[in-house]
Tab-separated table of C-alpha atoms and ligand atoms in Angstrom:
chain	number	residue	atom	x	y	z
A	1	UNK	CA	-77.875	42.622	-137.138
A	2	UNK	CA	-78.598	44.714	-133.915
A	3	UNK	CA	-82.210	43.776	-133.459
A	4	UNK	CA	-85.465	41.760	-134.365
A	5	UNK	CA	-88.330	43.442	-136.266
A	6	UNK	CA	-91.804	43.055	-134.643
A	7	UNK	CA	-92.360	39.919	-137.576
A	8	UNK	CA	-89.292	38.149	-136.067
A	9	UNK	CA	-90.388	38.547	-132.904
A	10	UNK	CA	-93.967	37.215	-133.609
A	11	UNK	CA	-92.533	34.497	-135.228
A	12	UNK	CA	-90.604	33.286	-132.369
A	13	UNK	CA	-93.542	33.840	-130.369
A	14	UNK	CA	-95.880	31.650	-132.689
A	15	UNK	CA	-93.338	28.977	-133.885
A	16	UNK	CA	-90.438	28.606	-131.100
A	17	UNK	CA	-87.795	28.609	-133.776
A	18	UNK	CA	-86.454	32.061	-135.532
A	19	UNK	CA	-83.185	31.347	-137.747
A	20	UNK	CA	-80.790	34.252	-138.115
A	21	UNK	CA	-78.294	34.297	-140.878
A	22	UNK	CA	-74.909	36.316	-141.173
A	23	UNK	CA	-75.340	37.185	-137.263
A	24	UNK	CA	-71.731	36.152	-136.582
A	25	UNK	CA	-69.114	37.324	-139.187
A	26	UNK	CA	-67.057	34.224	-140.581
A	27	UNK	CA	-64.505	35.852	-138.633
A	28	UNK	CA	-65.995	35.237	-135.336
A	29	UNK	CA	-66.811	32.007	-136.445
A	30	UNK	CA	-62.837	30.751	-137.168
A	31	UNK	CA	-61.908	32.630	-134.064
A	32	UNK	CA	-63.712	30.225	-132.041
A	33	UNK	CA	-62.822	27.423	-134.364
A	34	UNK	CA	-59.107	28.309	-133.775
A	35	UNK	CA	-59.512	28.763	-130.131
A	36	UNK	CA	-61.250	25.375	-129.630
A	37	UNK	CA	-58.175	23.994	-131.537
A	38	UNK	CA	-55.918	25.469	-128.910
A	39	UNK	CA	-57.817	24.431	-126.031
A	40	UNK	CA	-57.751	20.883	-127.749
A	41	UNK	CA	-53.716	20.733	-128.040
A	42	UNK	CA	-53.433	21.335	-124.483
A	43	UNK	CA	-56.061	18.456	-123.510
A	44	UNK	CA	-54.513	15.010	-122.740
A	45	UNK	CA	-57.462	12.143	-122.015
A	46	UNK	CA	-57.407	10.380	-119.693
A	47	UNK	CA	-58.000	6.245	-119.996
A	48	UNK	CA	-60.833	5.822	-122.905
A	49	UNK	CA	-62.531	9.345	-122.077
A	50	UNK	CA	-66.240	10.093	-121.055
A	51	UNK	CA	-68.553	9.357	-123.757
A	52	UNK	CA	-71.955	11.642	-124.739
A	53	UNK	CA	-74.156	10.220	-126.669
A	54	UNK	CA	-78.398	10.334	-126.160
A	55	UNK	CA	-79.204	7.295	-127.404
A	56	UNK	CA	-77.155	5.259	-124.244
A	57	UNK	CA	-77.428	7.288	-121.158
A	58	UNK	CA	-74.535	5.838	-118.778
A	59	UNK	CA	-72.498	9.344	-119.277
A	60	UNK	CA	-75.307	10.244	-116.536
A	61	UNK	CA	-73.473	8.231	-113.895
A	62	UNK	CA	-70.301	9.602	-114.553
A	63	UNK	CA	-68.794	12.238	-112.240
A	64	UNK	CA	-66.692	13.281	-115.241
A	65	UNK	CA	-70.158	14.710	-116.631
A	66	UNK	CA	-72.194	15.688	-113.559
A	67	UNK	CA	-69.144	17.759	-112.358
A	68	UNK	CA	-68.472	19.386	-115.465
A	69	UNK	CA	-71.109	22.471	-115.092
A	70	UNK	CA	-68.451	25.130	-113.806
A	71	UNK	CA	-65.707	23.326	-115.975
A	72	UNK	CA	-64.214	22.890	-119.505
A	73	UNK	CA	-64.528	19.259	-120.583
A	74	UNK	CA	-64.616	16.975	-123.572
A	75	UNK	CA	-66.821	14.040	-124.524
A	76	UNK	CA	-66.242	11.601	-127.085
A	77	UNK	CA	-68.560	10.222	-129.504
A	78	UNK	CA	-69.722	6.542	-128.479
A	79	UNK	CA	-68.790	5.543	-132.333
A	80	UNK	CA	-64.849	6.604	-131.464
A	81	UNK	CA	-63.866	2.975	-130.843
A	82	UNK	CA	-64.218	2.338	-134.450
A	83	UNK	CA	-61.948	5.168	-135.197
A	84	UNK	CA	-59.047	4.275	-133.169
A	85	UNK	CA	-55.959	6.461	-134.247
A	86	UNK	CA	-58.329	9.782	-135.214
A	87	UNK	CA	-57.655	12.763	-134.201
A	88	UNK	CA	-59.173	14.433	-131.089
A	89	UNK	CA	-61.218	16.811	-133.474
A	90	UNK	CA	-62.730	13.791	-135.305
A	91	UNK	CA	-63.336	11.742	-132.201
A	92	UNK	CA	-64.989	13.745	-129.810
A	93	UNK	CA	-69.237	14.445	-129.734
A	94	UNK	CA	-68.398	18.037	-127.699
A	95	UNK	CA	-66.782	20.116	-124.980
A	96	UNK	CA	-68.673	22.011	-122.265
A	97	UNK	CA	-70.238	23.446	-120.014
A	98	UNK	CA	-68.895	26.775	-118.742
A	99	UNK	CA	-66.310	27.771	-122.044
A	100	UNK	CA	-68.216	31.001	-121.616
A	101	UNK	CA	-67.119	32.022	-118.085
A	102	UNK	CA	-63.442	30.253	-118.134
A	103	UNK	CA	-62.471	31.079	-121.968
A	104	UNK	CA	-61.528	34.812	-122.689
A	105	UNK	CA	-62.120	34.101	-126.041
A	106	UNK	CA	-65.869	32.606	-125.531
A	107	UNK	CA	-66.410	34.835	-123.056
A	108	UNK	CA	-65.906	37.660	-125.636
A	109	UNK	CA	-67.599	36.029	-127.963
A	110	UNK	CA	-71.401	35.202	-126.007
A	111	UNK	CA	-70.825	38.909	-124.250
A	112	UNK	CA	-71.012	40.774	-127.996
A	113	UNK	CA	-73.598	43.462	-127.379
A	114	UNK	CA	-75.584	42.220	-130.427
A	115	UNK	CA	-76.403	38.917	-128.482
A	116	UNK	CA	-77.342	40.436	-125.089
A	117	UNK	CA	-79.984	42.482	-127.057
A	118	UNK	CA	-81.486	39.325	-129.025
A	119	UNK	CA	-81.921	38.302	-125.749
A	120	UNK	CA	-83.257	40.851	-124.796
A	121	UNK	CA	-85.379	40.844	-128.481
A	122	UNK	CA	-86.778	37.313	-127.407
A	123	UNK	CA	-88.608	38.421	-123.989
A	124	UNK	CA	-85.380	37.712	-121.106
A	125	UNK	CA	-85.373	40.575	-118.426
A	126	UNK	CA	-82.148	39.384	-116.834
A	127	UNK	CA	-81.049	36.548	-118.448
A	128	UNK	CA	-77.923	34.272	-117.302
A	129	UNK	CA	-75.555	32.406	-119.001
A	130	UNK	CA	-76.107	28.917	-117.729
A	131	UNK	CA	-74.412	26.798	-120.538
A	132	UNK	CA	-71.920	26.431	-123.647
A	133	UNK	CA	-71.182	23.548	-125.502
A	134	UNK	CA	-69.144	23.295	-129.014
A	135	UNK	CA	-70.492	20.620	-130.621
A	136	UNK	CA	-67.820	18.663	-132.826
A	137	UNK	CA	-70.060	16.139	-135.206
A	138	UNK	CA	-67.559	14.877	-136.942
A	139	UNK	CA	-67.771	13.401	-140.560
A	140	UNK	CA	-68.895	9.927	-140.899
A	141	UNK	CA	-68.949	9.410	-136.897
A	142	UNK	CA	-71.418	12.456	-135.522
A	143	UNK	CA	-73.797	10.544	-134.167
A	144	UNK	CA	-77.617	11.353	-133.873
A	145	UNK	CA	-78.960	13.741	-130.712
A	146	UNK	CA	-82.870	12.149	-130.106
A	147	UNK	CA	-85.861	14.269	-129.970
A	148	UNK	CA	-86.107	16.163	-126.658
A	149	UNK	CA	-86.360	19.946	-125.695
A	150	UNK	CA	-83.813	21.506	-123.404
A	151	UNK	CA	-86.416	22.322	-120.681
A	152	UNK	CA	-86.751	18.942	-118.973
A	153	UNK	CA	-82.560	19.243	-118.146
A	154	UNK	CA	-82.466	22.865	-117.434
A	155	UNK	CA	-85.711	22.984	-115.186
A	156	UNK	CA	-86.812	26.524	-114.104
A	157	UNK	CA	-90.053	27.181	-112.293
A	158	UNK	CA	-91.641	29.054	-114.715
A	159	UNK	CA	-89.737	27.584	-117.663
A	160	UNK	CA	-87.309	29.920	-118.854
A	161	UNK	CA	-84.515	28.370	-121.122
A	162	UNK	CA	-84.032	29.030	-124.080
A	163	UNK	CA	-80.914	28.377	-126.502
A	164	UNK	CA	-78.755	30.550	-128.959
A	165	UNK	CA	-77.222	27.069	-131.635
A	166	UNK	CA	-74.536	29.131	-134.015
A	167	UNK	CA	-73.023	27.637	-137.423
A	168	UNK	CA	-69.342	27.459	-136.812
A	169	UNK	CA	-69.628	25.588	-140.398
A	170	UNK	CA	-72.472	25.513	-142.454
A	171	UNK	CA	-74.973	22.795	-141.459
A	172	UNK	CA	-76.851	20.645	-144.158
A	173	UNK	CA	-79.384	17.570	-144.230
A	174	UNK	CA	-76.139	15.463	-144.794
A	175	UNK	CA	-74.023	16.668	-142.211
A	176	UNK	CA	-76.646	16.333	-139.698
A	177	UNK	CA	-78.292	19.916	-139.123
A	178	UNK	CA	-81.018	20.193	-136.609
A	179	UNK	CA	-84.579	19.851	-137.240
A	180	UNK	CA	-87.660	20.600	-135.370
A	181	UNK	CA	-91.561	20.711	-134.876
A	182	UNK	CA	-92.852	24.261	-135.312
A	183	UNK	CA	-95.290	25.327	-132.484
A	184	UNK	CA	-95.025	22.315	-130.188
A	185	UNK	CA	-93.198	24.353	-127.701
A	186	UNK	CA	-96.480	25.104	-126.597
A	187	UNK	CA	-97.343	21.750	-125.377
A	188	UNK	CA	-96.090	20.432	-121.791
A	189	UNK	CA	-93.164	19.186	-120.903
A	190	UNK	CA	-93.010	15.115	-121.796
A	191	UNK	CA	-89.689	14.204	-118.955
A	192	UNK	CA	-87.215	15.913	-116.111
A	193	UNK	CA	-83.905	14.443	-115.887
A	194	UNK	CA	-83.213	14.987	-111.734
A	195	UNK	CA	-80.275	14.042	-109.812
A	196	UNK	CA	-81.040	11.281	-107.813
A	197	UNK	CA	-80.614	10.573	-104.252
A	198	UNK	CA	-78.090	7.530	-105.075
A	199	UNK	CA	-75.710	10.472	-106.684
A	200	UNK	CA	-76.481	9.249	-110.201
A	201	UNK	CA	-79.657	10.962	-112.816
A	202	UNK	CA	-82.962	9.884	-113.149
A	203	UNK	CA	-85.380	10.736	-116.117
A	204	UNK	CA	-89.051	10.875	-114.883
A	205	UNK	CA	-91.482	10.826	-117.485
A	206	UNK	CA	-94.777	13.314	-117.367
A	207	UNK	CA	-96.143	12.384	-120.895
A	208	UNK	CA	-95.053	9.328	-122.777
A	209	UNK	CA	-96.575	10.427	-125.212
A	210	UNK	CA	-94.185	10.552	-128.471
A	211	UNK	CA	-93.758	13.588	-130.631
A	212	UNK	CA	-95.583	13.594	-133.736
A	213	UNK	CA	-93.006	14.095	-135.758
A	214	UNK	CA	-94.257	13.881	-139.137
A	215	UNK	CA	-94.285	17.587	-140.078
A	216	UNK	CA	-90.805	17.989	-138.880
A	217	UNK	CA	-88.429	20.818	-141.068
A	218	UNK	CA	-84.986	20.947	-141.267
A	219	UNK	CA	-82.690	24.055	-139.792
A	220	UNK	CA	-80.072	23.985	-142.757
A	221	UNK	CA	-77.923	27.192	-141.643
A	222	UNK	CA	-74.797	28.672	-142.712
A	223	UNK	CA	-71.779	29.636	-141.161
A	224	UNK	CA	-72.453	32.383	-138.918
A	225	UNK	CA	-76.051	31.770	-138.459
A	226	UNK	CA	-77.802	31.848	-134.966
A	227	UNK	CA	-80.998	29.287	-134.316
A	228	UNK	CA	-82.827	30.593	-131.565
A	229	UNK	CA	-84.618	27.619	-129.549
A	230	UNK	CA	-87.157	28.017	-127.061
A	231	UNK	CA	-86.624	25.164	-124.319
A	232	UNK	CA	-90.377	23.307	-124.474
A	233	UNK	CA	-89.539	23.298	-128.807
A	234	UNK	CA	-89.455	20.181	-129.498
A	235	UNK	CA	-85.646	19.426	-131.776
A	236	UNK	CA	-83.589	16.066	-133.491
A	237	UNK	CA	-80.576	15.888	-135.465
A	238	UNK	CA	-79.442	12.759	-137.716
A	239	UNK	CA	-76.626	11.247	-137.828
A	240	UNK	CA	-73.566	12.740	-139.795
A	241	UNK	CA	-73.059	11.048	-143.117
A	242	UNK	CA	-70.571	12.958	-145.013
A	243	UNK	CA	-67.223	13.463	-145.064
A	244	UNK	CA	-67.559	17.182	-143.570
A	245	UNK	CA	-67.532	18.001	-140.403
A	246	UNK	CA	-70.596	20.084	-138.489
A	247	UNK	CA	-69.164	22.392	-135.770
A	248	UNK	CA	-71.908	24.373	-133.514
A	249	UNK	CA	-71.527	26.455	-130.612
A	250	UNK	CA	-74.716	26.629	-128.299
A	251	UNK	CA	-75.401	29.070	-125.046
A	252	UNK	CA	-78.443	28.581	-122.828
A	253	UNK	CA	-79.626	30.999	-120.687
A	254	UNK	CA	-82.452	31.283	-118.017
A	255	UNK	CA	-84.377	34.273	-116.253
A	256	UNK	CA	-82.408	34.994	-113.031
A	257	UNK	CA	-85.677	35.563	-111.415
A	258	UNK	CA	-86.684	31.839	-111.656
A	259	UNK	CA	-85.893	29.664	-110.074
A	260	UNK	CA	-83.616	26.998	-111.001
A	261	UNK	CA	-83.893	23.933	-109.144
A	262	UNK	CA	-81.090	22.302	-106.852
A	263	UNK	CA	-82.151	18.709	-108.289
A	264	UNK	CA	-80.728	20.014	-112.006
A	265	UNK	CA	-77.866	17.911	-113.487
A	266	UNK	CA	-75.835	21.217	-114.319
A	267	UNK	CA	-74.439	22.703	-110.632
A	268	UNK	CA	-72.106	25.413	-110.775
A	269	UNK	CA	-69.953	25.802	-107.151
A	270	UNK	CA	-70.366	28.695	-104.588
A	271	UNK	CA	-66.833	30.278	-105.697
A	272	UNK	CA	-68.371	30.155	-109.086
A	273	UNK	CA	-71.847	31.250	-109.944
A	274	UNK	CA	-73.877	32.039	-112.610
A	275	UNK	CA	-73.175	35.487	-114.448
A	276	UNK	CA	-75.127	37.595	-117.037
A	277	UNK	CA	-74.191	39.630	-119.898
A	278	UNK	CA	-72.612	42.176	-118.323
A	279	UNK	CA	-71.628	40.461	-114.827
B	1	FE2	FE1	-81.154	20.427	-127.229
């Protein structure tokens, strides 16, 4: 896969969702598998760990999370205290936020040529690399992410994010594959999350009103395949319920001409800022 055909393209355009199948090799996939695995052996928590979970929102007002944009940290599911003696692999929700500029390996792997050009497919002039995560969901535990869209916590004036979600395993109903609403990226954004002056994060609401989420469809994807997301897209994934884990990999990136404000949770330091493809 090198590039989107005009369809594609009008399909992103129209719906705010294009899936991509067999764009990473299975390969590429294990490498990152295997590399996550490495960075895990040499990770020792500390105390009970930070928790991430969307449903209970006190991971905000730790400094563990709000300093972790320019780092490589984990986050445990908010289930793991039912799982006491698991391993780190089946205990944690994900790691993040800046694999992609510390990790040789993940650096290789978002800076592929193929990805800088479906980028480049979906309407980004100079788009850069604000955010990785490797999402764990582990069988039985993985708990549910609610319905949001990535704009409201990676604000840009104009909204620009938008999200590359890859299969490192292949993602099903029961393991808890992401679903979304088709076309509602068009409608305004419902919340901001903003750091607040007391240090901690605030959610504002703009719209209470819900999604309507009756027409929802499921992204079942296989190993290798990339979701593209636009950040107003409206997007929910269940709970896992089987006895296989669900390992993703997710990049967002933003125009570099907007502007991204200084109120953001996600604050990378002077020594270390944001980079594109090529940078
Ligand atoms: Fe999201």
């Amino acid at each position: 896969m090198t590039s989107l055909t005009g369809i594609q393209k009008d399909s992103f355009i129209d719906d705010g969702v294009l899936v991509l199948p067999k764009f990473f090799s299975e390969g590429d996939c294990d490498s990152l598998r295997k590399r996550m695995g490495q960075l895990l052996d040499d990770y020792e928590p500390k105390g009970n760990g930070t928790v991430f979970s969307t449903t209970d929102s006190t991971h905000h007002e730790d400094d563990y999370f709000l300093t972790s944009g320019d780092k490589i940290r984990f986050f445990f599911e908010d289930s793991v205290v039912d799982s006491e003696g698991a391993s780190l692999e089946l205990s944690l929700n994900k790691a993040g936020h800046a694999m992609h500029d510390l990790d040789p390996v993940f650096s290789s792997f978002v800076r592929q040529p193929k990805l800088a050009e479906l980028a480049a497919d979906i309407g980004f002039v100079d788009p850069l690399l604000l955010q990785s995560m490797y999402i764990f969901k582990p069988p039985r535990i993985g708990g549910e992410v609610v319905w949001h869209t990535d704009h409201p916590f990676l604000w840009t004036d104009p909204p620009s994010v938008k999200g590359f979600w890859v299969a490192l395993e292949d993602a099903t109903i029961e393991n808890g594959c992401m679903w979304c609403l088709p076309g509602l990226h068009r409608d305004r954004p419902r919340q901001r999350l903003k750091r607040s002056k007391s240090g901690g994060l605030e959610m504002e609401t703009l719209d209470s009103t819900p999604f309507p989420t009756e027409n929802k469809i499921p992204l079942e994807a296989e190993k290798g395949t990339v979701v593209v997301i636009d950040g107003l897209l409206p997007h929910w994934s269940g709970p896992n319920t089987s006895s296989r884990s669900r390992h993703a990999f997710t990049l967002h990136l933003i125009e570099r001409s907007a502007h991204y404000s200084d109120d953001n949770w996600l604050q990378r330091s002077p020594e270390m800022p944001l980079r594109g493809f090529a940078d």
